Short mmCIF file of C-alpha atoms in Angstrom, two decimals:
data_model
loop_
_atom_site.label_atom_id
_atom_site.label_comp_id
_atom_site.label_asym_id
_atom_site.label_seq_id
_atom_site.Cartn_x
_atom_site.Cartn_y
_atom_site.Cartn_z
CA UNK I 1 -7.69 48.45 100.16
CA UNK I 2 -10.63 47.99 97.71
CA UNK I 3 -7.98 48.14 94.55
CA UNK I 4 -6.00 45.70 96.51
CA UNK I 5 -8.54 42.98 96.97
CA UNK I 6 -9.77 43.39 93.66
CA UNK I 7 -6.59 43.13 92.07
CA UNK I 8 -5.77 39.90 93.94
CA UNK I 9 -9.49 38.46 93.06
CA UNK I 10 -8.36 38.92 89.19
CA UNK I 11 -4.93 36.84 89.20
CA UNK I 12 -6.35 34.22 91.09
CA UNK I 13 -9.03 33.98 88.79
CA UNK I 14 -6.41 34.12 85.88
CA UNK I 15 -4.64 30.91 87.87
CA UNK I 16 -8.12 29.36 88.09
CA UNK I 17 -8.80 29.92 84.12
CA UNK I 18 -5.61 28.54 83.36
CA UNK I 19 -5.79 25.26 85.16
CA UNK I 20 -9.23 24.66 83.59
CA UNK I 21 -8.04 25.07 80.73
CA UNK I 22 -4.98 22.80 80.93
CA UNK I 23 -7.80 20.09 82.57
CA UNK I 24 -9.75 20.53 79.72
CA UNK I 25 -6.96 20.02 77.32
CA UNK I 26 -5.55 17.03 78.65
CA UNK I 27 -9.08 15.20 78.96
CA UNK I 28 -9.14 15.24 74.97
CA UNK I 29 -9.52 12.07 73.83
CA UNK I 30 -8.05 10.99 70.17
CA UNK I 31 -9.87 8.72 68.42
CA UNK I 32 -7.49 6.70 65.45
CA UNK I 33 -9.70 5.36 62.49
CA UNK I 34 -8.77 1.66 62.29
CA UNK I 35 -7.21 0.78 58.87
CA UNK I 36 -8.63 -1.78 56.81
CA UNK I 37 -6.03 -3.94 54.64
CA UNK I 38 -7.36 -3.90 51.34
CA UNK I 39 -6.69 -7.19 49.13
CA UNK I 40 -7.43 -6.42 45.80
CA UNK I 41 -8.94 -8.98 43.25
CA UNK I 42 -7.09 -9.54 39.79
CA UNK I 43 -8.02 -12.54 36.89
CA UNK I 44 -5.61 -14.89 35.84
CA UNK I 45 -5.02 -17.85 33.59
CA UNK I 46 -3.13 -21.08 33.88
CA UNK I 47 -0.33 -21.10 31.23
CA UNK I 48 -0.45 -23.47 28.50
CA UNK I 49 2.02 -23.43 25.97
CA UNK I 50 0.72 -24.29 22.36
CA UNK I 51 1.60 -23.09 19.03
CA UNK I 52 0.82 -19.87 18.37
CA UNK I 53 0.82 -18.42 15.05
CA UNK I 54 2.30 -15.51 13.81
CA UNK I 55 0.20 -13.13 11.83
CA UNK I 56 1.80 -9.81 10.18
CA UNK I 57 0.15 -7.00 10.16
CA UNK I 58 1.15 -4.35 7.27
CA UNK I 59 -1.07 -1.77 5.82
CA UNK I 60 -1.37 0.39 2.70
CA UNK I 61 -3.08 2.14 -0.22
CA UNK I 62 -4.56 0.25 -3.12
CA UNK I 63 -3.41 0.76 -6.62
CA UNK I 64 -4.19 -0.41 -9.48
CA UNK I 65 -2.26 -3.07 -11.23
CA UNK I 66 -2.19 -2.35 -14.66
CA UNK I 67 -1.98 1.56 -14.85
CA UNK I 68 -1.02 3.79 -17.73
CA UNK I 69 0.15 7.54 -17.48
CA UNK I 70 -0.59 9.09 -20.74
CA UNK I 71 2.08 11.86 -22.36
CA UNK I 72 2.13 13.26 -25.63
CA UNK I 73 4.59 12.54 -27.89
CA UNK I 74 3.95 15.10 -30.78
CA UNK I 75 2.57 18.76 -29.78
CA UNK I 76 -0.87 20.24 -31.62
CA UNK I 77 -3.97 20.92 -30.21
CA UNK I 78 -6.59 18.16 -28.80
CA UNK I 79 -9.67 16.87 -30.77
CA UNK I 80 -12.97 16.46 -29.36
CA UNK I 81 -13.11 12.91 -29.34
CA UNK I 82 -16.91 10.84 -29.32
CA UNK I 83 -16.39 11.28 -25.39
CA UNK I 84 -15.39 13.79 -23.38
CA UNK I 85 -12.01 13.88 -21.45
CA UNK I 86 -12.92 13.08 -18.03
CA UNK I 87 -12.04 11.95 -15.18
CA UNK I 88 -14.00 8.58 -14.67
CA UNK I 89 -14.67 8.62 -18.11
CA UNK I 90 -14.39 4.53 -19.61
CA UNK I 91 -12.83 3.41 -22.24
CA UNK I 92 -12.73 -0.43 -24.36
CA UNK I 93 -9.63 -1.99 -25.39
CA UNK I 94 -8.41 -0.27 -28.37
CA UNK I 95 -10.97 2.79 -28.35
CA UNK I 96 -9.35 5.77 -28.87
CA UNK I 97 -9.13 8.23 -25.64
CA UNK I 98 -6.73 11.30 -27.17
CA UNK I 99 -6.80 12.38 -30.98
CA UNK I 100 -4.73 15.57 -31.91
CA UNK I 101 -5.03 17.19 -34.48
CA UNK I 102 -2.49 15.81 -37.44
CA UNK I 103 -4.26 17.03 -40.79
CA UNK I 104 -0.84 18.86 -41.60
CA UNK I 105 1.55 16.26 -40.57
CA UNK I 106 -0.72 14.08 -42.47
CA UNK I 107 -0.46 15.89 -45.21
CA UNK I 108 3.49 15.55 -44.98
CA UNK I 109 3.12 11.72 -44.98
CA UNK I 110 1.27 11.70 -48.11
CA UNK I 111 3.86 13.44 -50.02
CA UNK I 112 6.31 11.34 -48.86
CA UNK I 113 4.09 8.18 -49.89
CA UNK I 114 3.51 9.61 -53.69
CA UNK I 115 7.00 10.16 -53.99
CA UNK I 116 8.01 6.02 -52.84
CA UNK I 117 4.94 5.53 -55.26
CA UNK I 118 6.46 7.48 -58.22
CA UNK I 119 9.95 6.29 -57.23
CA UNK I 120 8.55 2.22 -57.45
CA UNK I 121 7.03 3.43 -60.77
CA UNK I 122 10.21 4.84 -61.96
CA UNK I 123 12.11 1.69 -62.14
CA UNK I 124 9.60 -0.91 -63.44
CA UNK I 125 10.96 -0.72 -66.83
CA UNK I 126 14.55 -1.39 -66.10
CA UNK I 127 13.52 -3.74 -63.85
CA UNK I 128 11.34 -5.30 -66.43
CA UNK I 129 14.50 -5.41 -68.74
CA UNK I 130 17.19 -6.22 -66.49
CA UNK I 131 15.73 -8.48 -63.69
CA UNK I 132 12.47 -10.01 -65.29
CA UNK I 133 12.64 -12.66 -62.67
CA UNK I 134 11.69 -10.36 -60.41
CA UNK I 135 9.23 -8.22 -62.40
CA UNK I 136 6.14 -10.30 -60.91
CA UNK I 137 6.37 -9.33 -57.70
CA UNK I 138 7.46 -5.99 -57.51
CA UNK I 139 4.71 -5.18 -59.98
CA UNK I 140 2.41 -6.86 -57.84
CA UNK I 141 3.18 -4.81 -54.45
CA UNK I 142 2.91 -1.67 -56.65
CA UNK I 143 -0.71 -2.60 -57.64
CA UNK I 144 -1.03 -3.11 -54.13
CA UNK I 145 -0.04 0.15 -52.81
CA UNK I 146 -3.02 1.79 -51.84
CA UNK I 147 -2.29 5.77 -50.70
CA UNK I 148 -5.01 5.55 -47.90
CA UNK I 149 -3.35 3.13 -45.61
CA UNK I 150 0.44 2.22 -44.11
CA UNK I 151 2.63 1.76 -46.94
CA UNK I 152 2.89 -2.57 -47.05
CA UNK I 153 5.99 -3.98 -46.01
CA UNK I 154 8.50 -4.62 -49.33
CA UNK I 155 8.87 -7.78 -51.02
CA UNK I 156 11.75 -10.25 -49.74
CA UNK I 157 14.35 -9.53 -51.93
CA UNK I 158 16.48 -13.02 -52.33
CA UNK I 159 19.14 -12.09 -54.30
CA UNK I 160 22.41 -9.70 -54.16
CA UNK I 161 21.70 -8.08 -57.77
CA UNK I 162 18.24 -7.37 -56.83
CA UNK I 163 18.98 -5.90 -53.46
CA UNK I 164 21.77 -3.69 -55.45
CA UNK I 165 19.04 -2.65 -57.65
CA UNK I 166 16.70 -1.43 -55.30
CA UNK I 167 19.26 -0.34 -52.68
CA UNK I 168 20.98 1.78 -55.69
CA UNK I 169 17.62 3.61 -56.72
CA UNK I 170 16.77 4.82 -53.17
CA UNK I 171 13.89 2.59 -52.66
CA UNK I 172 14.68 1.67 -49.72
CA UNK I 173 15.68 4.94 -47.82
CA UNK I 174 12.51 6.23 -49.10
CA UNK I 175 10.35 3.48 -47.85
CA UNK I 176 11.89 3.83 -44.24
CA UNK I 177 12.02 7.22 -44.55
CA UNK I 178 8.00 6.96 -45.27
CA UNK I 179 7.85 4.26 -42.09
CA UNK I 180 9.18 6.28 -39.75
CA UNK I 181 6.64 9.35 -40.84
CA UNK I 182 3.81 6.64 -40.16
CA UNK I 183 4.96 5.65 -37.10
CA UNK I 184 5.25 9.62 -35.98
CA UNK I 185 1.60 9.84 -37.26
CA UNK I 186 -0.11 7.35 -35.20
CA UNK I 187 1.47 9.26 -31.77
CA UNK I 188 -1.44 11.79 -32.56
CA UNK I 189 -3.91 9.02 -31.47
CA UNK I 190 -3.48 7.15 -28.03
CA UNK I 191 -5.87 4.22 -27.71
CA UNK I 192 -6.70 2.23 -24.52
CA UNK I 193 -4.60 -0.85 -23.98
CA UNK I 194 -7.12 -2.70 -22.03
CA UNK I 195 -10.60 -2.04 -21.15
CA UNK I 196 -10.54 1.05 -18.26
CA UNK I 197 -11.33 4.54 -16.69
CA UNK I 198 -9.71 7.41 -16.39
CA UNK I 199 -8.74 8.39 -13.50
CA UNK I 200 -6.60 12.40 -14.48
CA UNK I 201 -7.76 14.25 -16.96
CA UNK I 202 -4.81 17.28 -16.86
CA UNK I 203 -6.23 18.83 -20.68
CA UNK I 204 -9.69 19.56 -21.95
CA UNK I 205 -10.65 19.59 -25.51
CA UNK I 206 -9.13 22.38 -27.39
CA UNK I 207 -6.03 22.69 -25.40
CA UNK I 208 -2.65 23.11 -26.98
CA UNK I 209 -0.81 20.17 -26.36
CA UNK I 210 3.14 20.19 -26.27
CA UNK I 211 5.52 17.07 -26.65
CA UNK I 212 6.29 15.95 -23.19
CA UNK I 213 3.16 16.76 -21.87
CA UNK I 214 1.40 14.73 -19.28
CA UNK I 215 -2.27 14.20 -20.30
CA UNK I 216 -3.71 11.84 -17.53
CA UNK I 217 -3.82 8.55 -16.19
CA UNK I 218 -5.71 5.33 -17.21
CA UNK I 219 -6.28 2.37 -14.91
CA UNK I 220 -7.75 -0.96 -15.12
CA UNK I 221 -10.71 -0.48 -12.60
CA UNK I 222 -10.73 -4.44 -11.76
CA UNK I 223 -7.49 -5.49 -10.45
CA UNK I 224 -6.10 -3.95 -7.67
CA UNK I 225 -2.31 -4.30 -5.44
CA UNK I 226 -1.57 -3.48 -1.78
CA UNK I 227 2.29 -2.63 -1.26
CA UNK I 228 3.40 -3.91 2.40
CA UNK I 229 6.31 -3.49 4.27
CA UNK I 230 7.22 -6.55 5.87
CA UNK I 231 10.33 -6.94 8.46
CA UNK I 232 13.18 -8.68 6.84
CA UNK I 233 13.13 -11.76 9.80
CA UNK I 234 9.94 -12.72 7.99
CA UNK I 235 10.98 -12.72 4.48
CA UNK I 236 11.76 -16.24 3.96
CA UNK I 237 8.27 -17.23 5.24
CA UNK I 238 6.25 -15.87 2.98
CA UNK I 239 5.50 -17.74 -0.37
CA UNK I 240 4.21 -16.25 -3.49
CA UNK I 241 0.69 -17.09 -4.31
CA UNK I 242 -0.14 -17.31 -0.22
CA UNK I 243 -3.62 -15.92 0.67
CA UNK I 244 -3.62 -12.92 2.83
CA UNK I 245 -6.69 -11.35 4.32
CA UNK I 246 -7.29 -7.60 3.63
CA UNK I 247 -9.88 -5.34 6.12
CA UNK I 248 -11.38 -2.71 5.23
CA UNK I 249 -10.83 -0.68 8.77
CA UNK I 250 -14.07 1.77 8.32
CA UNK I 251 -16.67 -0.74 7.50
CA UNK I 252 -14.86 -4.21 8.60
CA UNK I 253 -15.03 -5.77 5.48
CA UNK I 254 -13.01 -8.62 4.60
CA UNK I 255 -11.20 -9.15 1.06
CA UNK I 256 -9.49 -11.82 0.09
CA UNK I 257 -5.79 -11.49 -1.67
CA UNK I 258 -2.74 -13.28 -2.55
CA UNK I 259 1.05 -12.26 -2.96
CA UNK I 260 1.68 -11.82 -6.29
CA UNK I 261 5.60 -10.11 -5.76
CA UNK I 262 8.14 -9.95 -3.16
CA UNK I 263 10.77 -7.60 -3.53
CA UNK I 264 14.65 -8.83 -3.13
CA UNK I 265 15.88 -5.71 -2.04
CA UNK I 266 16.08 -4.74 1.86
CA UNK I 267 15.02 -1.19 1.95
CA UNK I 268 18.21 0.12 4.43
CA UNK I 269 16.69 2.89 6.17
CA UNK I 270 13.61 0.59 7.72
CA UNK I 271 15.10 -3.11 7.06
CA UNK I 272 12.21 -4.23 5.70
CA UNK I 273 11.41 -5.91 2.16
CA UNK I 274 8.17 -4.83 -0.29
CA UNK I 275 5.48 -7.22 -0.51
CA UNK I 276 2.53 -6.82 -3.21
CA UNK I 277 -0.26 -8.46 -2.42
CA UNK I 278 -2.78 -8.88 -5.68
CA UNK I 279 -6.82 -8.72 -4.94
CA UNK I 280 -10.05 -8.54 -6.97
CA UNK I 281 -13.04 -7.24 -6.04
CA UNK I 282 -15.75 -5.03 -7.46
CA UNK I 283 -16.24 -2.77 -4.55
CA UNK I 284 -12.44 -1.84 -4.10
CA UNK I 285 -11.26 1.52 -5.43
CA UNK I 286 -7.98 3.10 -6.10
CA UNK I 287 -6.57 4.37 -2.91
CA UNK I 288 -8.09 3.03 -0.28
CA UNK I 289 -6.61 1.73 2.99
CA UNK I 290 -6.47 -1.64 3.86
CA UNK I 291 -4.45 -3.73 6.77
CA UNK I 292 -3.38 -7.17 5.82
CA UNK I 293 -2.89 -10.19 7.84
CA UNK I 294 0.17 -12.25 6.79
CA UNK I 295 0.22 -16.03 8.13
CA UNK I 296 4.12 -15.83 8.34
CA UNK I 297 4.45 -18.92 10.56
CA UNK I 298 3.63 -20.79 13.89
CA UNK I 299 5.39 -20.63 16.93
CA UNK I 300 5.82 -23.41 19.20
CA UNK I 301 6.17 -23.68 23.02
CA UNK I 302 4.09 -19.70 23.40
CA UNK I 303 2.17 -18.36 24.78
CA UNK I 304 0.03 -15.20 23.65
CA UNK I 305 -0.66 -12.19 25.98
CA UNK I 306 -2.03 -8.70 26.70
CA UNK I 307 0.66 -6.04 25.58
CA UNK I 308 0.07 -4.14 29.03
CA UNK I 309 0.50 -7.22 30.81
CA UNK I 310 4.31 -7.33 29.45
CA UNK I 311 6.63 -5.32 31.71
CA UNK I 312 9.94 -3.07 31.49
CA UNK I 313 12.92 -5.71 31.15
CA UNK I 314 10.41 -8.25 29.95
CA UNK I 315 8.96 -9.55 33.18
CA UNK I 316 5.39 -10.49 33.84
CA UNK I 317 3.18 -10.94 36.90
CA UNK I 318 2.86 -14.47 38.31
CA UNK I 319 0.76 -15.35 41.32
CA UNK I 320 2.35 -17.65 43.81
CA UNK I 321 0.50 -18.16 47.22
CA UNK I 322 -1.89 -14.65 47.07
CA UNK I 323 1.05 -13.16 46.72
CA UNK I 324 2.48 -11.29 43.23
CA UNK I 325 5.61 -12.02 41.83
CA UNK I 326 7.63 -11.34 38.65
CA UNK I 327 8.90 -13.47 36.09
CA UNK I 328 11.57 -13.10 33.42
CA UNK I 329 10.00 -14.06 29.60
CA UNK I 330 11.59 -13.92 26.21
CA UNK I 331 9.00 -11.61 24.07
CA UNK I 332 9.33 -13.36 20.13
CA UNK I 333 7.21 -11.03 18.28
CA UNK I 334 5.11 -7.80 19.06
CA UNK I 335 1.86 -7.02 17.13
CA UNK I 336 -0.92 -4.00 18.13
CA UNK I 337 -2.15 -5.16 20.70
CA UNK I 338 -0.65 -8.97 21.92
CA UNK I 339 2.73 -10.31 22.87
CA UNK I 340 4.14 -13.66 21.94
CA UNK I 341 6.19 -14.58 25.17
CA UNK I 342 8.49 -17.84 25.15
CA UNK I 343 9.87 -19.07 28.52
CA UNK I 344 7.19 -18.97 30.56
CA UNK I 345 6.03 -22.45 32.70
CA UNK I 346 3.16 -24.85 32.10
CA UNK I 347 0.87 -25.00 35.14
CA UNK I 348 2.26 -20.81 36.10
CA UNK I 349 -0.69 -18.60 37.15
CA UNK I 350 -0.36 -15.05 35.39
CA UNK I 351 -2.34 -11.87 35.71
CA UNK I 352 -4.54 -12.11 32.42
CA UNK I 353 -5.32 -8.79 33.12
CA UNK I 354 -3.53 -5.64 34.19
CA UNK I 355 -3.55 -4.30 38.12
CA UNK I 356 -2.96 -0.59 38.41
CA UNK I 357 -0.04 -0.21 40.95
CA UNK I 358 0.70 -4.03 41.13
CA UNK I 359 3.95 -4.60 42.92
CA UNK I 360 6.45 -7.77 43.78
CA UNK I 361 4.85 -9.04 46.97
CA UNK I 362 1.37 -7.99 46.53
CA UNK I 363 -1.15 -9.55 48.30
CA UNK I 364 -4.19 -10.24 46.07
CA UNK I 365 -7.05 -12.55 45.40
CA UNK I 366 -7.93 -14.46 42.54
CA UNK I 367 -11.04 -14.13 41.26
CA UNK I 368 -12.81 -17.30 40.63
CA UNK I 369 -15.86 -16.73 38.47
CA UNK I 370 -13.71 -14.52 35.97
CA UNK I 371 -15.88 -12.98 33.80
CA UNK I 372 -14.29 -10.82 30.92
CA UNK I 373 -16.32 -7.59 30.96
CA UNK I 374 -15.93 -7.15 35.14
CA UNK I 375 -13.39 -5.69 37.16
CA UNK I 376 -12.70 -5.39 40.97
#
């Protein structure tokens, strides 16, 4: 009997449990968080359309414009000169930079000089006898002839006989035979064209040298050139002689240039045309990197934007009523950063700057104050 009751006390307890628990459960209250619409704030600007001008960016290297890479034209080995072949090393116009050695070649030239000399000597008495119109002069240039210098150029002959004459002695195969020893001579000493430095020194005193030979270069140190590329759809507008602004993009520094030569070939591959852009300035070295900004012209009825503000398929935000909406421009030309847009309305309201996950239909407020460094 006592397992019986006590059995009986334990499922109705069971029953009990479970209907608490069920009253429990259903007397759960679930309390929903209320959401908030969230408006967000974005700047804008009434459009205006004015003319906007165009400026072309390009960028490149300096180099110099009058530049010289020196070869050697006869082999021997290279003099120590009264300075040393350096790099950086200046030089005045007409100083000599390379000497090489030419006592034996030298040595060949002034044989070939006594012998024109002995040959001119030779037929002074004929001449005397035959043609002694033309005695005078020929006697003069011998008296003239000085071994130590360039053999002088020979008297003007103004007659048939007396070209026969001189033709039919050899005189004249031995003078340009003797010219064209002089003119091998002075390739053993290369001279600065213009005032300079050198700027590769590829031999050091002592060295060798071989015919063909690269020695270094030489550059004039005060005029430099910028080669641009410029897109072909701008090549009409720019003029030769136009001033072009050139920074300096480490320290911001501003030179001023002008174009000095645009090419007339369109380079296929990026159909674009070479621009050189001349500038002068003591500060500027060889080789360094410099953006230029090409006025290439003005155009009217634009409007100039953000790049981020411009869309896929060349829409832009508008705002019409609170409310977002998207407008179809015509984008004209594309720099770093900015857009020039044609098409858009006077009086049209546009984002003037970019809303991260802006959509068609958005509800927003403008912000009236607008300040430029704030964001909401």
């Amino acid at each position: 009997m006592r397992k019986i009751i006590f059995t009986g006390l334990g499922i109705v307890l069971i029953v009990v449990s479970f209907f608490l628990a069920q009253i429990i459960i259903d007397s759960k209250k679930t309390f929903k968080p209320k959401v908030e619409k969230v408006v967000k704030t974005v700047f804008t600007e009434e459009v205006k359309n004015q003319s906007v001008p165009i400026v072309v960016t390009a960028n490149g290297n300096l180099s110099a414009k009058q530049r010289v890479e020196l070869y050697a034209e006869v082999q021997g080995v290279f003099k120590r000169g009264s300075k040393l072949f350096k790099e950086g090393q200046t030089y005045r116009k007409g100083e000599t930079i390379i000497s090489i050695d030419a006592d034996e070649y030298a040595a060949s030239v002034q044989s070939a000089k006594s012998n024109l000399y002995n040959e001119l000597t030779s037929i002074m008495p004929d001449l005397r006898l035959d043609y002694p119109d033309f005695y005078p002069k020929w006697q003069a240039y011998l008296n003239n002839f000085d071994m130590t210098k360039n053999v002088p150029p020979l008297p003007e002959m103004s007659s048939e006989s007396e070209r026969f004459f001189i033709t039919g002695r050899g005189i004249l195969t031995s003078y340009y035979s003797v010219k064209n020893l002089e003119q091998r001579l002075s390739k053993y000493r290369i001279v600065a064209p213009f005032t300079g430095v050198l700027t590769e020194a590829l031999v050091t005193e002592g060295t060798l040298v071989r015919s063909g030979q690269k020695l270094g270069e030489f550059i004039n140190p005060d005029v430099y050139e910028l080669e641009v590329s410029i897109s072909k759809s701008y090549s009409d507008l720019l003029k030769l002689g136009e001033s072009v602004a050139l920074t300096n993009l480490d320290d911001n520094t501003v030179y001023k240039g002008k174009v000095a030569r645009i090419n007339g070939r369109v380079d296929q591959a990026s159909q674009t045309i070479k621009a050189y852009i001349e500038v002068k300035d003591k500060n500027l070295r060889e080789g360094m990197y410099l953006e230029a900004d090409l006025d290439a012209k003005k155009e009217e009825n634009a409007i100039e934007i953000d790049r981020s503000l411009l869309l896929e398929g060349n829409k832009i935000f508008v705002v019409r009523d609170s409310v977002l909406d998207l407008i179809d421009v015509r984008p004209v030309y594309f720099s770093e950063k900015s857009v020039v847009l044609k098409n858009v309305p006077d009086g049209e309201v546009i984002l003037s700057k970019p809303l991260v996950g802006a959509y068609k239909g958005m509800a927003v407020k403008v912000y009236k104050d607008q300040p430029d460094n704030s964001e909401e």
